[in-house]
Tab-separated table of C-alpha atoms and ligand atoms in Angstrom:
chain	number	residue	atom	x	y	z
A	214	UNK	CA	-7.012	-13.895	40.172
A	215	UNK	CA	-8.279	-11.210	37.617
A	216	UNK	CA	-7.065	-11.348	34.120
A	217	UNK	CA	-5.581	-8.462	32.442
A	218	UNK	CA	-5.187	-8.129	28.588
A	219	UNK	CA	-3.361	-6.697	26.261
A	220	UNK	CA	-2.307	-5.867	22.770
A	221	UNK	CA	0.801	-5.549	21.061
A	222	UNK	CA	1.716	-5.291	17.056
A	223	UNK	CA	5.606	-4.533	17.845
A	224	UNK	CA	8.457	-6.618	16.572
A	225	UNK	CA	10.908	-4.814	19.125
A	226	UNK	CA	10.181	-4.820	22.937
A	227	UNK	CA	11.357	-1.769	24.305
A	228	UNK	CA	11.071	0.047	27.567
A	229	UNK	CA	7.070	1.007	27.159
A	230	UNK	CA	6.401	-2.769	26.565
A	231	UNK	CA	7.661	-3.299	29.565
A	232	UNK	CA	6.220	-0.715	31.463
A	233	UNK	CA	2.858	-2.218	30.017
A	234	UNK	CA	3.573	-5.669	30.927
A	235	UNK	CA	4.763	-4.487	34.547
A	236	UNK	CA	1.322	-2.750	35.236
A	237	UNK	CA	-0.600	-5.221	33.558
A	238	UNK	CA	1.471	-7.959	36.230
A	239	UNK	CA	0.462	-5.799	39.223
A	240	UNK	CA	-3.733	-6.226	38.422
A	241	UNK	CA	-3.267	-10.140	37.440
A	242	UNK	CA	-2.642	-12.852	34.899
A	243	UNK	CA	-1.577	-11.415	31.464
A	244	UNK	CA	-2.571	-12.048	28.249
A	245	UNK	CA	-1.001	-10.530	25.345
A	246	UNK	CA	-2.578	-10.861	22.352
A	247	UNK	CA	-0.608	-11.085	19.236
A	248	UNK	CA	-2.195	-8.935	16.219
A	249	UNK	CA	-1.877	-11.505	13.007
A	250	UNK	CA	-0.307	-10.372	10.446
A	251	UNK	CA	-3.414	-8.838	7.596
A	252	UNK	CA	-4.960	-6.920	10.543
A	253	UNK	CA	-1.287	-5.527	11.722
A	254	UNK	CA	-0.495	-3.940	8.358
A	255	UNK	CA	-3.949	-2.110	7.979
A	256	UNK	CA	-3.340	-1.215	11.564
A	257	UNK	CA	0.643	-0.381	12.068
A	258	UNK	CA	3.989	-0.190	9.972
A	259	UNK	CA	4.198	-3.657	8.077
A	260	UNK	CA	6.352	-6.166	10.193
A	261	UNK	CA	9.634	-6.829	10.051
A	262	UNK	CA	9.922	-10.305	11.477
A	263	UNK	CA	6.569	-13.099	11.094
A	264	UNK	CA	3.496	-13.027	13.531
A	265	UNK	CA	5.070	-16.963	14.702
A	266	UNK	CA	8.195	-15.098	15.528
A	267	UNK	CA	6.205	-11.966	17.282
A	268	UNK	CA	4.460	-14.681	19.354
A	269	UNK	CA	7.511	-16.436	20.547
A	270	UNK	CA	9.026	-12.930	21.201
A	271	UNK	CA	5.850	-11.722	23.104
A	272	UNK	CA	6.067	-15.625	25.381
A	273	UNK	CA	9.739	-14.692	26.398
A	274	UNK	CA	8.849	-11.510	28.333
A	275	UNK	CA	8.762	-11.780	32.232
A	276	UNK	CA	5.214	-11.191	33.427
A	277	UNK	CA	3.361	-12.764	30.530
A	278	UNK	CA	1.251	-15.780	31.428
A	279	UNK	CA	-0.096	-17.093	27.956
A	280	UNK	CA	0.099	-15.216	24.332
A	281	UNK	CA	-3.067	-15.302	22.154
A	282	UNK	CA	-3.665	-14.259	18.422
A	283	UNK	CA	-5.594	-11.349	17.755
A	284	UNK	CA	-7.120	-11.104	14.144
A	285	UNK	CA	-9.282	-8.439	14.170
A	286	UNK	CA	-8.717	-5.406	15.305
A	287	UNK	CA	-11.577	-4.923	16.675
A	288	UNK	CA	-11.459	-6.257	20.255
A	289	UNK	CA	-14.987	-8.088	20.500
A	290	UNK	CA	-13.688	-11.909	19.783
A	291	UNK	CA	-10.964	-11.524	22.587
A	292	UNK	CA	-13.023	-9.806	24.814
A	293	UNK	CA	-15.644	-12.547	24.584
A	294	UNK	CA	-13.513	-15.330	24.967
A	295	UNK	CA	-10.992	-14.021	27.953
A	296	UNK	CA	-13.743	-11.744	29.543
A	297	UNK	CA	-10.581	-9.823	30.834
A	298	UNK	CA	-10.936	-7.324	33.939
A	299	UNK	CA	-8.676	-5.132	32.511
A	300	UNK	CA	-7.345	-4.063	29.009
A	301	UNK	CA	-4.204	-2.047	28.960
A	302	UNK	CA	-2.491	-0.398	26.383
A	303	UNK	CA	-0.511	2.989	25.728
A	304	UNK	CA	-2.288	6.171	26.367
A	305	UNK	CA	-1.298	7.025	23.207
A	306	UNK	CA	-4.913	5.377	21.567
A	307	UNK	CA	-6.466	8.237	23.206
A	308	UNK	CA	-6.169	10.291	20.285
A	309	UNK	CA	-6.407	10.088	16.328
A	310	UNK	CA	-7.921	7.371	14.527
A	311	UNK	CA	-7.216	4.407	17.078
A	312	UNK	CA	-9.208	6.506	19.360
A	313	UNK	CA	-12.310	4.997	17.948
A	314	UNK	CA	-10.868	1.235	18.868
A	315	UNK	CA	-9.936	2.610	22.581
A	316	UNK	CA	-14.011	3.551	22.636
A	317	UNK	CA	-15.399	0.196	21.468
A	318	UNK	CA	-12.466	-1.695	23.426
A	319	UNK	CA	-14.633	0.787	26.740
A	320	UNK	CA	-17.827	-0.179	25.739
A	321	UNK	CA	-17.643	-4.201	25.318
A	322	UNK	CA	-15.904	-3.687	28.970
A	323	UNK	CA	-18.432	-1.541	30.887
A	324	UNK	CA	-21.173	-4.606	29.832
A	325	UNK	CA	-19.402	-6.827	32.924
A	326	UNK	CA	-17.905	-3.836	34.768
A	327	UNK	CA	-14.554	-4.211	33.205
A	328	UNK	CA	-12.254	-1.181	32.535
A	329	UNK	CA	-9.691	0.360	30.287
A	330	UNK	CA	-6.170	1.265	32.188
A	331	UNK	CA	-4.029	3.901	29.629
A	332	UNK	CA	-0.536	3.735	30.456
A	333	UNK	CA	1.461	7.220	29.955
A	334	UNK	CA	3.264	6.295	26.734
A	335	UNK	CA	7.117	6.026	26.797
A	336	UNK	CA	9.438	7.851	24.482
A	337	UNK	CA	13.173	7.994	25.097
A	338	UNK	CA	16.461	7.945	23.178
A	339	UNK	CA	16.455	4.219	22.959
A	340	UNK	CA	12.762	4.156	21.752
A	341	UNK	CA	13.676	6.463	19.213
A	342	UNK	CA	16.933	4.350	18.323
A	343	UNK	CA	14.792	1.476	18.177
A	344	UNK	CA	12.526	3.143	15.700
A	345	UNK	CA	15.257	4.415	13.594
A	346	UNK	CA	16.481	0.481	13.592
A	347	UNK	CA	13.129	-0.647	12.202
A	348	UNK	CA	12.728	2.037	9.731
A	349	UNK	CA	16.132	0.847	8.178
A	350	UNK	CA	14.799	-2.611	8.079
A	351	UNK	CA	11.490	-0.852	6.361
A	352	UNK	CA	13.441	2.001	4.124
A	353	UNK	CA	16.574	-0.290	2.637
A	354	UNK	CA	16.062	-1.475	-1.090
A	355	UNK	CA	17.001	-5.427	-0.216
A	356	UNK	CA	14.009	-4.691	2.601
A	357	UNK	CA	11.742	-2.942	0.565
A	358	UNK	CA	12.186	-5.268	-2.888
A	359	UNK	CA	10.960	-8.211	-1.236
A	360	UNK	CA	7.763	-6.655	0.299
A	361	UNK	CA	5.534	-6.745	-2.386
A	362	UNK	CA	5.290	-10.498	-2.756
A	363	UNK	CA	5.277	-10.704	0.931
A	364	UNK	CA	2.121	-8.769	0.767
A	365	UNK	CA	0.242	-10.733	-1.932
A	366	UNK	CA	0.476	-13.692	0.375
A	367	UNK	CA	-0.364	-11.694	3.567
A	368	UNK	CA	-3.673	-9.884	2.340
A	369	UNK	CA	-6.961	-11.145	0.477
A	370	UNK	CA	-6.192	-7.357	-1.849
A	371	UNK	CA	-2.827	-5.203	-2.219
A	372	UNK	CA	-4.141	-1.714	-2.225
A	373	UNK	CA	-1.929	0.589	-3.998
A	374	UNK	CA	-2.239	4.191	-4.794
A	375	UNK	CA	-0.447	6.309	-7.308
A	376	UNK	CA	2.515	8.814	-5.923
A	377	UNK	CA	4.773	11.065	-8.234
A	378	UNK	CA	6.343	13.401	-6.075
A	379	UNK	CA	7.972	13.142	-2.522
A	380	UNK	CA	4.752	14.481	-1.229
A	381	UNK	CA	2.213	12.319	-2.440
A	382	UNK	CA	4.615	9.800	-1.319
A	383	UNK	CA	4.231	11.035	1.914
A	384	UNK	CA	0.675	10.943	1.757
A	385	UNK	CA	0.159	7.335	0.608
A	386	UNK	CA	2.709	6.584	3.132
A	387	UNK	CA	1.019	8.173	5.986
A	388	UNK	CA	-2.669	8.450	5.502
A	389	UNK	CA	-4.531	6.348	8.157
A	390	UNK	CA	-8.084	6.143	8.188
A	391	UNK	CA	-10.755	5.072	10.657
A	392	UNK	CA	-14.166	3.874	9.129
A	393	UNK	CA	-16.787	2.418	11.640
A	394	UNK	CA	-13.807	1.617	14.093
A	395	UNK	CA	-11.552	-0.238	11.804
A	396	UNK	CA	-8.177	1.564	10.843
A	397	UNK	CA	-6.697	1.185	7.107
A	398	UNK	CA	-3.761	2.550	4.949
A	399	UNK	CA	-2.280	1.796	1.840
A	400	UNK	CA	0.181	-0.828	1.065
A	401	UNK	CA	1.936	-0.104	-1.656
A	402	UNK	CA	2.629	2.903	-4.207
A	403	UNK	CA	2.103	3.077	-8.387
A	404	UNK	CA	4.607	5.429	-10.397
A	405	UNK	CA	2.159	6.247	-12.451
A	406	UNK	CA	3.236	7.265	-16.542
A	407	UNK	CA	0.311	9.435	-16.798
A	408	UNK	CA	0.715	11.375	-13.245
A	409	UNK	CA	4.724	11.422	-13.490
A	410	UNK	CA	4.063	12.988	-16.929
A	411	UNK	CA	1.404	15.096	-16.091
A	412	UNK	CA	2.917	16.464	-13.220
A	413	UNK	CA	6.333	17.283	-15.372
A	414	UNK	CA	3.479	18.902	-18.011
A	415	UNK	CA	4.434	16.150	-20.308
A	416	UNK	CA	1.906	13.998	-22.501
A	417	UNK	CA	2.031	10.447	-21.322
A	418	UNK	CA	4.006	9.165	-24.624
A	419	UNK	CA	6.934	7.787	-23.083
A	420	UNK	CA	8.703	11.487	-23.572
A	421	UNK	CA	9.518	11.533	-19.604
A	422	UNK	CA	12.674	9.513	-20.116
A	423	UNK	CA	13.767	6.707	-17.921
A	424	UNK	CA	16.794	8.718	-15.972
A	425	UNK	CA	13.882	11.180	-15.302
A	426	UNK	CA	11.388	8.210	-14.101
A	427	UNK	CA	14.087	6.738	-11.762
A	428	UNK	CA	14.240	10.321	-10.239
A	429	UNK	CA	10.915	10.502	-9.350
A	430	UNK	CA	11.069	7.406	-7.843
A	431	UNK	CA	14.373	8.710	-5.932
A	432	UNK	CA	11.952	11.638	-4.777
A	433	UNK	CA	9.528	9.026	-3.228
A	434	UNK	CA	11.970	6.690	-1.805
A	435	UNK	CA	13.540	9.492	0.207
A	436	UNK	CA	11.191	10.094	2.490
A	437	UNK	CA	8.816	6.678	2.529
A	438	UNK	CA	9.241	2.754	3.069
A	439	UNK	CA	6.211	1.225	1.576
A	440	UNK	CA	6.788	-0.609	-1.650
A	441	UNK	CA	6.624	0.619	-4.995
A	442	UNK	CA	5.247	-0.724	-8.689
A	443	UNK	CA	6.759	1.293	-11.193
A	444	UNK	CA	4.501	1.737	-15.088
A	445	UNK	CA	7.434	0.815	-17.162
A	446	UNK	CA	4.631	1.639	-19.956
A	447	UNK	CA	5.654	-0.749	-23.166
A	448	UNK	CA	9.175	-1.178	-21.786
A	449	UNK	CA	11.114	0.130	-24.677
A	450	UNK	CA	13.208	-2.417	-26.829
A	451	UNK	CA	13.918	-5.427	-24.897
A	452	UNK	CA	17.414	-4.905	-25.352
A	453	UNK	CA	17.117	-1.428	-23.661
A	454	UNK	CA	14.282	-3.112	-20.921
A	455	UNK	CA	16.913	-5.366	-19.524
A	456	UNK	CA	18.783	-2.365	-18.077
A	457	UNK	CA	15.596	-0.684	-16.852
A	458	UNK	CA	14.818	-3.927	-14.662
A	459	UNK	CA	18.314	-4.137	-13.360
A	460	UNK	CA	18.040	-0.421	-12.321
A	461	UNK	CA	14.568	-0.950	-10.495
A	462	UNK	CA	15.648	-4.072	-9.112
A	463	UNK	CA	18.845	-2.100	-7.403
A	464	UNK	CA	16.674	0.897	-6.424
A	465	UNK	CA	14.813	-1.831	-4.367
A	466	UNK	CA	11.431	-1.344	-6.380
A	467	UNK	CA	9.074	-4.300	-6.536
A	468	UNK	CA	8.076	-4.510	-9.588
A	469	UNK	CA	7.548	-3.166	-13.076
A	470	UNK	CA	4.594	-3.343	-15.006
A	471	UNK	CA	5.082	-3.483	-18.633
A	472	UNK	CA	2.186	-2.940	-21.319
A	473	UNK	CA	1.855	-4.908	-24.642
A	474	UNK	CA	2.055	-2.089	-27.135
A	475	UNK	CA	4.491	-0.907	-29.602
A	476	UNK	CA	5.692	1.916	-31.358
A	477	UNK	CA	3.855	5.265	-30.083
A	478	UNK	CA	2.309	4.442	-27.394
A	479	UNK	CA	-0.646	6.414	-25.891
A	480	UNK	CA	-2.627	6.480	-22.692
A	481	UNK	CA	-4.801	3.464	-22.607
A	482	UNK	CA	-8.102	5.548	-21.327
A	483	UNK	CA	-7.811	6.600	-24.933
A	484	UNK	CA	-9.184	3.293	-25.887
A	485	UNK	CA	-9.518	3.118	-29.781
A	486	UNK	CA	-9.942	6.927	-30.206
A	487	UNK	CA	-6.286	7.175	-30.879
A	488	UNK	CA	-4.545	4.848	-33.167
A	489	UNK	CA	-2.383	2.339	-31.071
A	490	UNK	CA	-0.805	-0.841	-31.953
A	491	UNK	CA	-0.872	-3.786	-29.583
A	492	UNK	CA	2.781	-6.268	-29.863
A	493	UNK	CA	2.879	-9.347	-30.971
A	494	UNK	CA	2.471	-12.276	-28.333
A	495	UNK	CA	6.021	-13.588	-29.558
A	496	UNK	CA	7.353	-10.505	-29.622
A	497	UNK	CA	6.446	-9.562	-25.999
A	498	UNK	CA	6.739	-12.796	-24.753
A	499	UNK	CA	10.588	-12.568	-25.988
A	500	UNK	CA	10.579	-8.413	-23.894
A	501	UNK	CA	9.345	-10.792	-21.059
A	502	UNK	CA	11.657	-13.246	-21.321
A	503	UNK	CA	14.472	-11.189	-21.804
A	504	UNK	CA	13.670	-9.127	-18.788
A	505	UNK	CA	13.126	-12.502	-16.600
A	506	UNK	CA	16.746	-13.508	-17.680
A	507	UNK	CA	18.800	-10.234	-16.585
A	508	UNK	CA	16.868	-10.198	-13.383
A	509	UNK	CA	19.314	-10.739	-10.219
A	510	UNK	CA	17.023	-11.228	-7.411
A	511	UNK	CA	14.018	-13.324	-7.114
A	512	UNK	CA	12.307	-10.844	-5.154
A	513	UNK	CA	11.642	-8.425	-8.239
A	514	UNK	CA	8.540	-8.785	-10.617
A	515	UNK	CA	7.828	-8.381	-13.801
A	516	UNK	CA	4.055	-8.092	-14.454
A	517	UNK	CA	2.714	-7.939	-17.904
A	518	UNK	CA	-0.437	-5.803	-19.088
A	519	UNK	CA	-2.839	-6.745	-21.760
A	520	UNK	CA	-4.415	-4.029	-23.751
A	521	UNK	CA	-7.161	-6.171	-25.460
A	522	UNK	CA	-9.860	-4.915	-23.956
A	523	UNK	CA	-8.756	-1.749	-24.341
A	524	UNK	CA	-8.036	-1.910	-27.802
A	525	UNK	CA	-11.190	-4.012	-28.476
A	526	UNK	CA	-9.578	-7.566	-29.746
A	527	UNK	CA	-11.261	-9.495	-27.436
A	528	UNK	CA	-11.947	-11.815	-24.500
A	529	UNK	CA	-10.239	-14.499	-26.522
A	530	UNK	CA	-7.497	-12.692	-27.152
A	531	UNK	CA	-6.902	-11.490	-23.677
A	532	UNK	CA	-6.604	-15.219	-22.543
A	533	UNK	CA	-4.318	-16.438	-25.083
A	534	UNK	CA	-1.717	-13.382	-24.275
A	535	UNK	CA	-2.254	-14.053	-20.377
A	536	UNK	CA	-1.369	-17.821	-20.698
A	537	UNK	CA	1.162	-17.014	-23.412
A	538	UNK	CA	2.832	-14.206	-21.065
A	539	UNK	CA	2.670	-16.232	-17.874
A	540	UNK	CA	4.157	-19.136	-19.698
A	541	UNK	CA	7.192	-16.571	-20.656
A	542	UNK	CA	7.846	-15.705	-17.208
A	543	UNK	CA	5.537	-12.984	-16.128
A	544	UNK	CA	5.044	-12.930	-12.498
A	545	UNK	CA	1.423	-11.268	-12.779
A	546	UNK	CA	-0.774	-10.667	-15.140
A	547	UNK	CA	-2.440	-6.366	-15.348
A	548	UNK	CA	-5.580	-6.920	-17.363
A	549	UNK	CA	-6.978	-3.175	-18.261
A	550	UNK	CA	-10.005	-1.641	-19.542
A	551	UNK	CA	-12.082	1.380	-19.949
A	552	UNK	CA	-15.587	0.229	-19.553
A	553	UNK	CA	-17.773	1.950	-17.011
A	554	UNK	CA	-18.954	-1.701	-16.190
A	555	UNK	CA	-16.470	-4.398	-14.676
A	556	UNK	CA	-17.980	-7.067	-16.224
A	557	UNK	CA	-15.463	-7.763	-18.878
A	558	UNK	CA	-12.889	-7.215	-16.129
A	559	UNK	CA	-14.580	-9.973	-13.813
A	560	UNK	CA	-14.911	-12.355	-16.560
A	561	UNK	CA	-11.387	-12.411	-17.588
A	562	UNK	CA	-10.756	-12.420	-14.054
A	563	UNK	CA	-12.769	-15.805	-13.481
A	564	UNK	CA	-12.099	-17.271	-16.737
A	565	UNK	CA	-7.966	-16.970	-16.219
A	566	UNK	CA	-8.957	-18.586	-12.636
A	567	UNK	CA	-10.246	-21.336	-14.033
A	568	UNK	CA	-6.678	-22.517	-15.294
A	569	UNK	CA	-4.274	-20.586	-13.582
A	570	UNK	CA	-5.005	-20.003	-9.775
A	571	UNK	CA	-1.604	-18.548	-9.023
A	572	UNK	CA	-0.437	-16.345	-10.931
A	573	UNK	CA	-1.126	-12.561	-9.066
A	574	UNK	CA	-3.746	-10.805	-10.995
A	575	UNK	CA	-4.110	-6.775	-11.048
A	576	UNK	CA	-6.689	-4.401	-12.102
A	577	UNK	CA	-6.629	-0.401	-12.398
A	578	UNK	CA	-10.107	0.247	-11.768
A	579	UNK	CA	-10.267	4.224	-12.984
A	580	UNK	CA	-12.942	3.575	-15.343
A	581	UNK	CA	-14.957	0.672	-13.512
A	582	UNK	CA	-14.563	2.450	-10.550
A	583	UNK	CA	-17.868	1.304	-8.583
A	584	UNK	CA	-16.560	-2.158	-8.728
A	585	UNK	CA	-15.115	-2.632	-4.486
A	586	UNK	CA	-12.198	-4.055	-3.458
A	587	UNK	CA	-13.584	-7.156	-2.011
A	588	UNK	CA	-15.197	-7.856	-5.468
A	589	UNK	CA	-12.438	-7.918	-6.660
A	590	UNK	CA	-10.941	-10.232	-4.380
A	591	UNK	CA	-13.532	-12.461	-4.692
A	592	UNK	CA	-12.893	-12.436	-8.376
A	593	UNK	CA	-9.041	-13.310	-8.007
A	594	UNK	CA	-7.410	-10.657	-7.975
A	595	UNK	CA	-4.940	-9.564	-5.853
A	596	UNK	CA	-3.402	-6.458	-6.680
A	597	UNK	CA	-5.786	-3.143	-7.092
A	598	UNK	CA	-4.415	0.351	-8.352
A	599	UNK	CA	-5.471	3.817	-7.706
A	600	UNK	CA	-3.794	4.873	-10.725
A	601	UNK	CA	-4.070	8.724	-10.948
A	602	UNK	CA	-6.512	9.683	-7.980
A	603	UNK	CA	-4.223	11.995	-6.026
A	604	UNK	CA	-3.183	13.621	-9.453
A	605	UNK	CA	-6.771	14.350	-10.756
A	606	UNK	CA	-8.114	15.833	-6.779
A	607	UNK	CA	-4.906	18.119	-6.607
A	608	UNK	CA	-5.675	19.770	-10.033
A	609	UNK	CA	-8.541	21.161	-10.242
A	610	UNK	CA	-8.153	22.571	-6.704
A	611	UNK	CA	-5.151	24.380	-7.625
A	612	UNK	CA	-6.564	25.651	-10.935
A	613	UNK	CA	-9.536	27.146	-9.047
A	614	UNK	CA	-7.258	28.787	-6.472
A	615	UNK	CA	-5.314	30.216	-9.743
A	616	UNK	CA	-8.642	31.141	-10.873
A	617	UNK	CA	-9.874	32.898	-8.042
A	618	UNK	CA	-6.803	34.473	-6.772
A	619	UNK	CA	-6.807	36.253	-9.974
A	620	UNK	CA	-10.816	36.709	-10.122
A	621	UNK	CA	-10.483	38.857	-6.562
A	622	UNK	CA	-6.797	40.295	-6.867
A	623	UNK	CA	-6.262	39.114	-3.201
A	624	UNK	CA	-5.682	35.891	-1.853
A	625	UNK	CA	-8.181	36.344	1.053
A	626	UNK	CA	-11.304	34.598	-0.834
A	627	UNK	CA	-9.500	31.258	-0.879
A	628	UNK	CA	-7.949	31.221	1.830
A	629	UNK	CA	-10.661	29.450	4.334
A	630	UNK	CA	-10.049	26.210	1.401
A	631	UNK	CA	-6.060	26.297	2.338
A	632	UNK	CA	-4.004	24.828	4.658
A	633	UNK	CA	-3.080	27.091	7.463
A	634	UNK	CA	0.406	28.671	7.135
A	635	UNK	CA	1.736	26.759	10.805
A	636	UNK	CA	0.340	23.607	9.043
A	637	UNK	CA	2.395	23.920	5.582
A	638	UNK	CA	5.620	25.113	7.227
A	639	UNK	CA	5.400	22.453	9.764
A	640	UNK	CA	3.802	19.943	7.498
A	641	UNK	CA	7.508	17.747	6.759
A	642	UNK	CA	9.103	16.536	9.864
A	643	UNK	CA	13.066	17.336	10.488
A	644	UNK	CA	15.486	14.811	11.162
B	672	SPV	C1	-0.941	5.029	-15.697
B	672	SPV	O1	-1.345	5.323	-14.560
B	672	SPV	O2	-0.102	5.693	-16.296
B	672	SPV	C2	-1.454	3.838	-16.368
B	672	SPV	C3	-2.794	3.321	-16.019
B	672	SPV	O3	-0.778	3.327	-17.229
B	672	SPV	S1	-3.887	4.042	-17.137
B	672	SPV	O4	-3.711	5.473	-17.132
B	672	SPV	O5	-5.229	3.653	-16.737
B	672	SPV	O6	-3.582	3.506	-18.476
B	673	MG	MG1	0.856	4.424	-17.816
């Protein structure tokens, strides 16, 4: 009896499941291998039900003789240890970035004379029902809320990338690399203060007002599920913050991050070149506390950000405020700075670890940017933000387009650095 393998990351059997199970079943016993949960959302859309419930879904299906967990998405574990005859999946891994996977998944095979079967992918109305049903369970605020904590316990490091607009939504939503055969994507999105007011042509002051914040985040929402941490900056007066968590929490945002400064407050990347002045801890502690309080749902988070570093108080300093902040309620802890070196960002890191091995930990490497992302991990820290990336690429290419459009009095120069005309208009899918 040969054995026949194959992979599935869905959380909805539909009709091409079956068709793959059904020509798996005609070559032999079949395995289907479950992808766990970390490798499924660097690979796929995040789940919508838990890898135990995938596996008891996948062990229902007629024509499946055992179900096996498949943690890497890479193929070369499975392959070793079921030496299958076959692997068959959709023949939809011919092209884009899984492509690379379908290649390797060839290779391992051809070693022992095994081989690849592609089955013609299925698409019909009630695969694209089904898809519209899980997109709901992805797109809805009550869905989306929740998501951010259920990544923190899912992956060793939350990526997250800034978005302002609906586009660079889009684009943190759909970009999906391949680097020496393993896929990856981002997992969640940053409402940046600086990009948001940058992109409105606004200093980053907290001048963009909230109503004008919330649309932006409206903008993204539209047209994206992944979850979203919005820069509440200092948060305002407490009594005003209360209603800005409320408001997040029913736009079915994650969480807010909220910095301890007062008065004026300025971009940190400033540093001490502009005068800033950093709250009190019982004063923030009681913004904190506050905020905690209103809250409804015990999805939401409220993280809080120490500017010590920044503002040059002190290691010391930035402990007592993350014990004293924690101990008020905060659900994470942002600790910031603009050094070129992480070390004082590693250190705090290892030093809060020391007492507190819990509490979620982020860091907005812009300045320390050669620090990587399993560093950090290693380090405890579980969130990591790509605060204003997209914003500072975009710029400079459109001012040199402005530049040289004027330069040449034609457009023809810059056009081999644009995006074709059948690209743009064709770039946003319709309904
Ligand atoms: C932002 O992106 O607006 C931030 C992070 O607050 S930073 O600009 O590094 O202060
Ligand atoms: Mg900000």
């Amino acid at each position: 009896m040969k054995t026949v393998y194959t992979c599935f990351c869905t959380d909805v059997i539909h009709d091409g499941h079956l068709n793959i199970i059904e020509e798996a079943h005609k070559r032999g016993k079949v395995i289907v291998g479950a992808l766990s949960d970390r490798t499924l959302i660097r690979y796929n859309k995040f789940p919508t039900i838990s890898q135990a419930e995938r596996i008891r879904l996948y062990e229902s299906l007629d024509g499946v003789d055992k179900v096996v967990v498949q943690d890497d998405m890479m193929y070369d574990d499975v392959i070793e240890a079921l030496h299958p005859d076959y692997v068959v999946h959709g023949d939809n891994w011919k092209e884009g970035p899984e492509s690379a996977i379908r290649a390797h998944v060839e290779e391992l095979l051809s070693a022992y004379g095994g081989e690849v079967i592609d089955v013609p992918y299925t698409y019909n109305e009630k695969v694209r029902k089904i898809d519209l049903q899980l997109r709901e369970k992805l797109a809805m605020p009550e869905y989306r809320r929740r998501r951010l904590r259920q990544l923190i316990d899912m992956t060793p490091i939350v990526k997250v990338m800034e978005a302002h607009s609906g586009l660079t939504g889009l684009i943190v939503e759909k970009t999906v690399v391949e680097h020496e055969g393993r896929l990856d994507q981002f997992d969640a999105m940053w409402v940046s203060s600086l990009c948001d007011s940058t992109a409105k042509g606004k200093p980053d002051i907290e001048l963009v007002d909230m109503t004008s914040r919330f649309r932006t985040i409206d903008d993204i929402m539209e047209v994206t599920t992944k979850p979203i941490i919005f820069d509440g900056d200092t948060g305002g007066l407490a009594e005003h913050f209360v209603y800005t968590v409320r408001s997040l929490e029913r736009m079915g945002v994650s969480a807010v991050i909220i910095e301890d400064k007062t008065g004026l407050k300025k971009n940190s990347l400033f540093g001490t070149e502009v005068s800033q002045t950093q709250a009190s801890i019982p004063e923030f502690s009681a913004k904190i506390a506050a905020a905690k309080k209103a809250q409804l749902t015990d999805d939401f988070m409220i993280i809080a950000r120490i500017e010590s570093l920044i503002l040059e108080r002190g290691m010391e300093d930035a402990l007592e405020r993350a014990t004293a902040f924690t101990a008020a309620g905060a659900d994470g802890i942002m600790i910031h700075s603009r050094k070129k070196d992480p070390t004082e960002i590693l250190t705090f890191c290892d030093r809060f670890r020391e007492t507190d091995k819990t509490t979620p930990l982020v860091v907005v490497p812009s300045s320390f940017n050669s620090v990587t992302e399993e560093e950090l991990a290693a380090h405890g820290v579980n969130i990591v933000i790509y605060a204003n990336q997209l914003t500072r690429s975009a710029f400079p290419a459109m001012q040199k387009t402005a530049e040289d459009i004027l330069r040449y009095h034609r457009a023809k120069e810059v056009d081999d650095r644009l995006m074709p005309i059948k690209q743009i208009i064709t770039l946003i899918d319709e309904l």
